Coordinates of C-alpha atoms and ligand atoms in Angstrom, one line a residue:
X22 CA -16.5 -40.0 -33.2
X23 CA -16.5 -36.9 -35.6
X24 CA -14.7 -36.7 -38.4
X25 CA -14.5 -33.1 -39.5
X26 CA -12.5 -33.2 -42.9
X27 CA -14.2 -34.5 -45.5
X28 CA -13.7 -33.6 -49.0
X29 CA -16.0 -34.3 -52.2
X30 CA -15.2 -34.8 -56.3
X31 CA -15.5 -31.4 -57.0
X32 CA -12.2 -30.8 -55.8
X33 CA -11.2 -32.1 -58.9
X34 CA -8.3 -35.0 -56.4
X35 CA -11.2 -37.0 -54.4
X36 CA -12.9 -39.2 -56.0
X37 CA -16.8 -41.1 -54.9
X38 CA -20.2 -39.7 -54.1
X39 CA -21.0 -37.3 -51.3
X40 CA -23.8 -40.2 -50.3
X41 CA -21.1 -42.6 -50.6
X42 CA -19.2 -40.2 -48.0
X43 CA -22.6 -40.7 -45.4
X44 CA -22.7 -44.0 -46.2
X45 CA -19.4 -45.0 -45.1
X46 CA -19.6 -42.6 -42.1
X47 CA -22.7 -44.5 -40.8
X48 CA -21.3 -47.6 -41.6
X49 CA -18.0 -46.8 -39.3
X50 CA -20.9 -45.2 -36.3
X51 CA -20.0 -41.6 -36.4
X52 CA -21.8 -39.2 -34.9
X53 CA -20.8 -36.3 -36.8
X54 CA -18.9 -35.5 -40.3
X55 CA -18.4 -32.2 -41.8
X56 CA -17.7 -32.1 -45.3
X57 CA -14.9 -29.4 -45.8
X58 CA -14.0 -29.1 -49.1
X59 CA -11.5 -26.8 -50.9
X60 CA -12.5 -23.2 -50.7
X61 CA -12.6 -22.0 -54.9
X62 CA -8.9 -20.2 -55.8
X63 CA -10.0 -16.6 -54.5
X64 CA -6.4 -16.0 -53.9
X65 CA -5.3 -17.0 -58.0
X66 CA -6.0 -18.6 -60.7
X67 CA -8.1 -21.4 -60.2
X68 CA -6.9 -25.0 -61.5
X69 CA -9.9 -27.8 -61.6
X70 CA -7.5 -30.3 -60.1
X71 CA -6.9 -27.9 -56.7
X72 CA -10.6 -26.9 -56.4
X73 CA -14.2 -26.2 -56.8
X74 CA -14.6 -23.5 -59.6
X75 CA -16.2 -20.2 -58.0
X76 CA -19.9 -20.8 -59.6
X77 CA -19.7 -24.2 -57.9
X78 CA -19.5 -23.4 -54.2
X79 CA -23.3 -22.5 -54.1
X80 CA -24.2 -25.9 -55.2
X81 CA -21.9 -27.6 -53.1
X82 CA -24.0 -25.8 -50.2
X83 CA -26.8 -27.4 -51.7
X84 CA -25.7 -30.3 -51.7
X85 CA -24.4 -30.2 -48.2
X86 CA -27.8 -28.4 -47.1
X87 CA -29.8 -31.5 -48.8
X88 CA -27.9 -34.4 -47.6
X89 CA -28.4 -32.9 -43.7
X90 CA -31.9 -33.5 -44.3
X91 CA -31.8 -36.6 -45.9
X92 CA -29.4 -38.3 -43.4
X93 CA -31.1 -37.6 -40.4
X94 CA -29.3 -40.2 -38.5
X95 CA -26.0 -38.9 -38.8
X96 CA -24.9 -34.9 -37.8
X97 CA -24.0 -33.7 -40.9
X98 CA -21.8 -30.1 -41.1
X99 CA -22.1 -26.9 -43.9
X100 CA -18.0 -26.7 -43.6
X101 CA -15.2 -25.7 -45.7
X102 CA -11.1 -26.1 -45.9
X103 CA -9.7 -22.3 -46.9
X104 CA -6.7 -21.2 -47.6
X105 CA -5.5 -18.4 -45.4
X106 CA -3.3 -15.9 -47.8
X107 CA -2.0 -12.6 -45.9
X108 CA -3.5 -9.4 -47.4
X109 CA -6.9 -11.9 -49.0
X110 CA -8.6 -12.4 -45.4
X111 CA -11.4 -9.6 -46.7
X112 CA -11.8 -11.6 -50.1
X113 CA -12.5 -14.8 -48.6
X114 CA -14.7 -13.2 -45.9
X115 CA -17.0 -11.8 -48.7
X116 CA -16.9 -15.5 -50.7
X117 CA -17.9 -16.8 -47.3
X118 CA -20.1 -14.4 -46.5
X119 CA -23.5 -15.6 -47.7
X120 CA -23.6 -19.0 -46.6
X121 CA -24.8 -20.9 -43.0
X122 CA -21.4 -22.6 -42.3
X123 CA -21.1 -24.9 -39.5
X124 CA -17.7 -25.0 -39.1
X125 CA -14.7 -23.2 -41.1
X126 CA -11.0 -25.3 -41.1
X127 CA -8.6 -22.7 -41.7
X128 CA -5.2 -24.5 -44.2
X129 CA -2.0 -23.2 -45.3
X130 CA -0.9 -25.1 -48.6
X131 CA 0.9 -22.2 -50.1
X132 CA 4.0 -20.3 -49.3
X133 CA 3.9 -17.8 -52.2
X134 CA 2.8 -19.3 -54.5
X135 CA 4.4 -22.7 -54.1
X136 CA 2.1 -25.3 -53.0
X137 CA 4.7 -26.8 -50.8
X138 CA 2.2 -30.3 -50.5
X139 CA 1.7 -30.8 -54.1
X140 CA 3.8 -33.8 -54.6
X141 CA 4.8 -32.5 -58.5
X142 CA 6.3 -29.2 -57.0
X143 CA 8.5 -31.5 -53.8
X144 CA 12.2 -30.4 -55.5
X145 CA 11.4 -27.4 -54.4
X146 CA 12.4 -28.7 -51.3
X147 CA 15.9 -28.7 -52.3
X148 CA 16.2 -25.2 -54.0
X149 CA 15.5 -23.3 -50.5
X150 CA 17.0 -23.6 -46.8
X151 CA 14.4 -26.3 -45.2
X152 CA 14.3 -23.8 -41.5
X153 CA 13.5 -21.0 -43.8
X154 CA 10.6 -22.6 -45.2
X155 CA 9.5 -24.1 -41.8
X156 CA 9.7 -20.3 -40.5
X157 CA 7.5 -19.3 -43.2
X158 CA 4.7 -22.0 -42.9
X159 CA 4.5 -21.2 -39.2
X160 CA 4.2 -17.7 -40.0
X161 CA 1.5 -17.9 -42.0
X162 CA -0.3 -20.8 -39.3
X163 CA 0.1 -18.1 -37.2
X164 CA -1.2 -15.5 -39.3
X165 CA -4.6 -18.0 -39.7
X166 CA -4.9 -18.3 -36.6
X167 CA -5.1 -14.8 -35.6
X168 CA -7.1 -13.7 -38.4
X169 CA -10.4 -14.8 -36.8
X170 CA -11.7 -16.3 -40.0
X171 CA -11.3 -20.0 -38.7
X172 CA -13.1 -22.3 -36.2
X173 CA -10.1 -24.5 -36.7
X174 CA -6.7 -25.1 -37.8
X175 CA -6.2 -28.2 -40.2
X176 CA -3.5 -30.2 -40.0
X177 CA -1.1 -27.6 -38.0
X178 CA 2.3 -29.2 -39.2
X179 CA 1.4 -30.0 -43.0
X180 CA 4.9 -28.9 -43.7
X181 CA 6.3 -32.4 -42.7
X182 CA 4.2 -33.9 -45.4
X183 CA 7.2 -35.3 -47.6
X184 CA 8.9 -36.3 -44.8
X185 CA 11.5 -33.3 -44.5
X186 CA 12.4 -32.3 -40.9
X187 CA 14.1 -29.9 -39.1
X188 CA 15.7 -30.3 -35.4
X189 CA 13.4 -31.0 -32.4
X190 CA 14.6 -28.2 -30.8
X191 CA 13.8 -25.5 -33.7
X192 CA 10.7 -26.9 -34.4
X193 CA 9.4 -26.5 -30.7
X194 CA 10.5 -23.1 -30.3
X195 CA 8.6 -22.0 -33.6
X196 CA 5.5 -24.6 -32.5
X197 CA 5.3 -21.9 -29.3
X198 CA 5.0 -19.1 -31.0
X199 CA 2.0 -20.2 -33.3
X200 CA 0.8 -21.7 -30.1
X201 CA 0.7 -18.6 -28.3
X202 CA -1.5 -17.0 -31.4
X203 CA -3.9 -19.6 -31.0
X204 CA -4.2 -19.6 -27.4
X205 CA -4.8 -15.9 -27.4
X206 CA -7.7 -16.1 -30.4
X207 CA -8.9 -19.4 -28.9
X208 CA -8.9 -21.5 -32.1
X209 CA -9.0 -25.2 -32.5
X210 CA -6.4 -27.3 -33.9
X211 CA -7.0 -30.5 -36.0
X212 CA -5.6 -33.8 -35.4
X213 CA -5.7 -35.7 -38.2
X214 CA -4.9 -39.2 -39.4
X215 CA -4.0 -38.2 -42.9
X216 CA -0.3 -37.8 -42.3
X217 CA -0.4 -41.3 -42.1
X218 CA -1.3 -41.9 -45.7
X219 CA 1.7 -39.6 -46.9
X220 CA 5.9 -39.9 -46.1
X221 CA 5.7 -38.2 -42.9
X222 CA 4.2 -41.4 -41.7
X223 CA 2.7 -39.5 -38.6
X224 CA -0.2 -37.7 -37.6
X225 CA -0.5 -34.1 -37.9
X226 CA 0.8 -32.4 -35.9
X227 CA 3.5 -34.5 -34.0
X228 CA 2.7 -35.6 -30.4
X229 CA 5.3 -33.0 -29.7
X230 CA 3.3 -30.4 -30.8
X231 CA -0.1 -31.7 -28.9
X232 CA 1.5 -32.1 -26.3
X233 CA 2.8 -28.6 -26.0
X234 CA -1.1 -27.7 -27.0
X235 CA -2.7 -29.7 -24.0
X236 CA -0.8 -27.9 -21.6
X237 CA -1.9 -24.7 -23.2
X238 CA -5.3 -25.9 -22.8
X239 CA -6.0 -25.6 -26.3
X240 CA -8.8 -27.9 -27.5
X241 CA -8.6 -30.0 -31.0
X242 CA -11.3 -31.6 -33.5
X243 CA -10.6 -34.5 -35.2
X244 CA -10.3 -34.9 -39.0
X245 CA -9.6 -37.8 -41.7
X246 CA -9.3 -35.3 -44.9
X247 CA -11.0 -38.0 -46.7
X248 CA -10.4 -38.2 -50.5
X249 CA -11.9 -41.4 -50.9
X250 CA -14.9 -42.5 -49.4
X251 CA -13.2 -45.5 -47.5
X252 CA -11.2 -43.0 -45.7
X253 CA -13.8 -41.3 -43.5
X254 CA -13.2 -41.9 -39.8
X255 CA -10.2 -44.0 -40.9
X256 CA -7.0 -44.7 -37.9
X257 CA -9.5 -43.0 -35.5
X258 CA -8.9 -45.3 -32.7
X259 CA -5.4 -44.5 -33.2
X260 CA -5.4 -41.0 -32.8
X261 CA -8.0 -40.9 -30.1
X262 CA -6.1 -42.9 -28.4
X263 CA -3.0 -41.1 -28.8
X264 CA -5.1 -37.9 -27.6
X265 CA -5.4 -40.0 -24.6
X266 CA -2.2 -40.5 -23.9
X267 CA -1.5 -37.1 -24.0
X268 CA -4.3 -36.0 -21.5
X269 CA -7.4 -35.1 -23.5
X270 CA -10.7 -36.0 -22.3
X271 CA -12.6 -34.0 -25.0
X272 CA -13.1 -32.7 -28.2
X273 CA -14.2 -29.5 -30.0
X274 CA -17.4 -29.6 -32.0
X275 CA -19.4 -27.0 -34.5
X276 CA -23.0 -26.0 -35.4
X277 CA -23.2 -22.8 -37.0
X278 CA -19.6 -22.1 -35.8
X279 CA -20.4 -22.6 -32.0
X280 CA -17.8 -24.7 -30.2
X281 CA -19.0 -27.4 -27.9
X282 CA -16.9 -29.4 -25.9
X283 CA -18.0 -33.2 -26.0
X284 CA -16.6 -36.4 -24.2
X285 CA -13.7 -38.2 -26.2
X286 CA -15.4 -41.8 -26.9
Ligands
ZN1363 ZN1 -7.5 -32.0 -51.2
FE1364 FE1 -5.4 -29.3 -46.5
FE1365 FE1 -8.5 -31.3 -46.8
ZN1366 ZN1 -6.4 -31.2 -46.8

């Protein structure tokens, strides 16, 4: 298994030890994690509880860098959760820039400049017309995914995180059209277990939505976005088995941003 979401304390929300991170990861047999923590704010002010302040991202590399070597055992990834704003794409290249990543996830937590997922901004929700703010967030998925900045795309239907839906039927026609965008730039899309932890009370995205991205023959990685040590690699079997279901035999993995298919365990 690889879990390729894995967040750290200096996001200011996750709590525990990167080494506690490794630890837990061996303990569960991975053979891969990537630590992918929160890009800093490039795209506004930065708030310590969001994110990594800029003068911090060099020693998270570090820290990345160091623990490769001293956890032989385990594959360990240089990666990194950014935010994709429209019209910053040449701000967070240049942040990005100097650094030997391993694998780049690619997140939309902000419409404007609501952060639609924090859960102290969710009445929101009811000041705006909930297709509207579907539209947008696909928009801007699709707007990541054609940007070319991203190995892959985390948790592609975050919007449902509060448990807010909109018809089956609207959903799949807007689930195309970001589908067709990352067909065309051949990106990855995440599965993750974390929607589990959070009202939606599903994975992201929906089977309906992998389902629609097998038969594009668009491949995924798989990703926990641990916050807690104790949740790396956690409801793995469940979504590799629901990959199953659906028809995938493999999954997408990263060294220095190479893709490389590998057998689903
Ligand atoms: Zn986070
Ligand atoms: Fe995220
Ligand atoms: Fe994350
Ligand atoms: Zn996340």
């Amino acid at each position: 298994m690889w879990d390729y979401h894995i967040h750290t304390k200096r996001c200011g929300h996750a709590r525990g030890e990167m080494e506690q991170y490794v630890e837990e990861a061996l303990k569960r047999g991975l053979r891969a994690m990537a630590f992918t923590d929160h890009v800093p704010m490039y795209f506004q002010r930065p708030d310590p509880s969001i994110a990594m302040a800029h003068e911090d991202l060099e020693k998270y590399v570090k820290d990345v860098l160091s623990l490769k070597e001293r956890y032989p055992e385990i594959k360990i990834l240089l990666g990194l959760e950014a935010d994709y704003i429209p019209g910053k794409e040449e701000k967070l290249e240049r942040m990005l820039e100097p650094y030997p990543w391993d694998y780049l996830l690619g997140s939309i937590h902000w419409i404007g400049d609501w952060g639609f997922d924090n859960p102290e901004l969710i009445s929101e929700y009811g000041n705006r017309d909930l297709v509207a703010i579907y539209r947008e967030y696909y928009d801007l998925l699709k707007g990541a995914a054609a940007s070319g900045l991203f190995d892959s795309l985390a948790h592609p239907d975050l919007i449902k995180k509060f448990g807010f839906r909109i018809a089956p039927d609207l959903e799949a026609a807007l689930i195309r059209e970001v589908l067709e965008v990352v067909s065309v730039n051949q990106v990855c899309l995440e599965a993750s277990t974390a929607g589990w932890r959070y009202p939606a009370n599903e994975q992201y995205p929906s089977k309906a939505f992998l389902k629609l991205a097998f038969e594009k023959g668009i491949s995924v990685t798989l990703g926990s976005d641990a916050h807690a040590p104790e949740q790396v690699g956690l409801d793995f079997l469940r979504i590799t088995g629901l990959l199953k279901e659906i028809g995938y035999k493999e999954v997408a993995t990263f060294h220095r941003r190479m893709k490389k298919m590998e057998v689903l365990g």
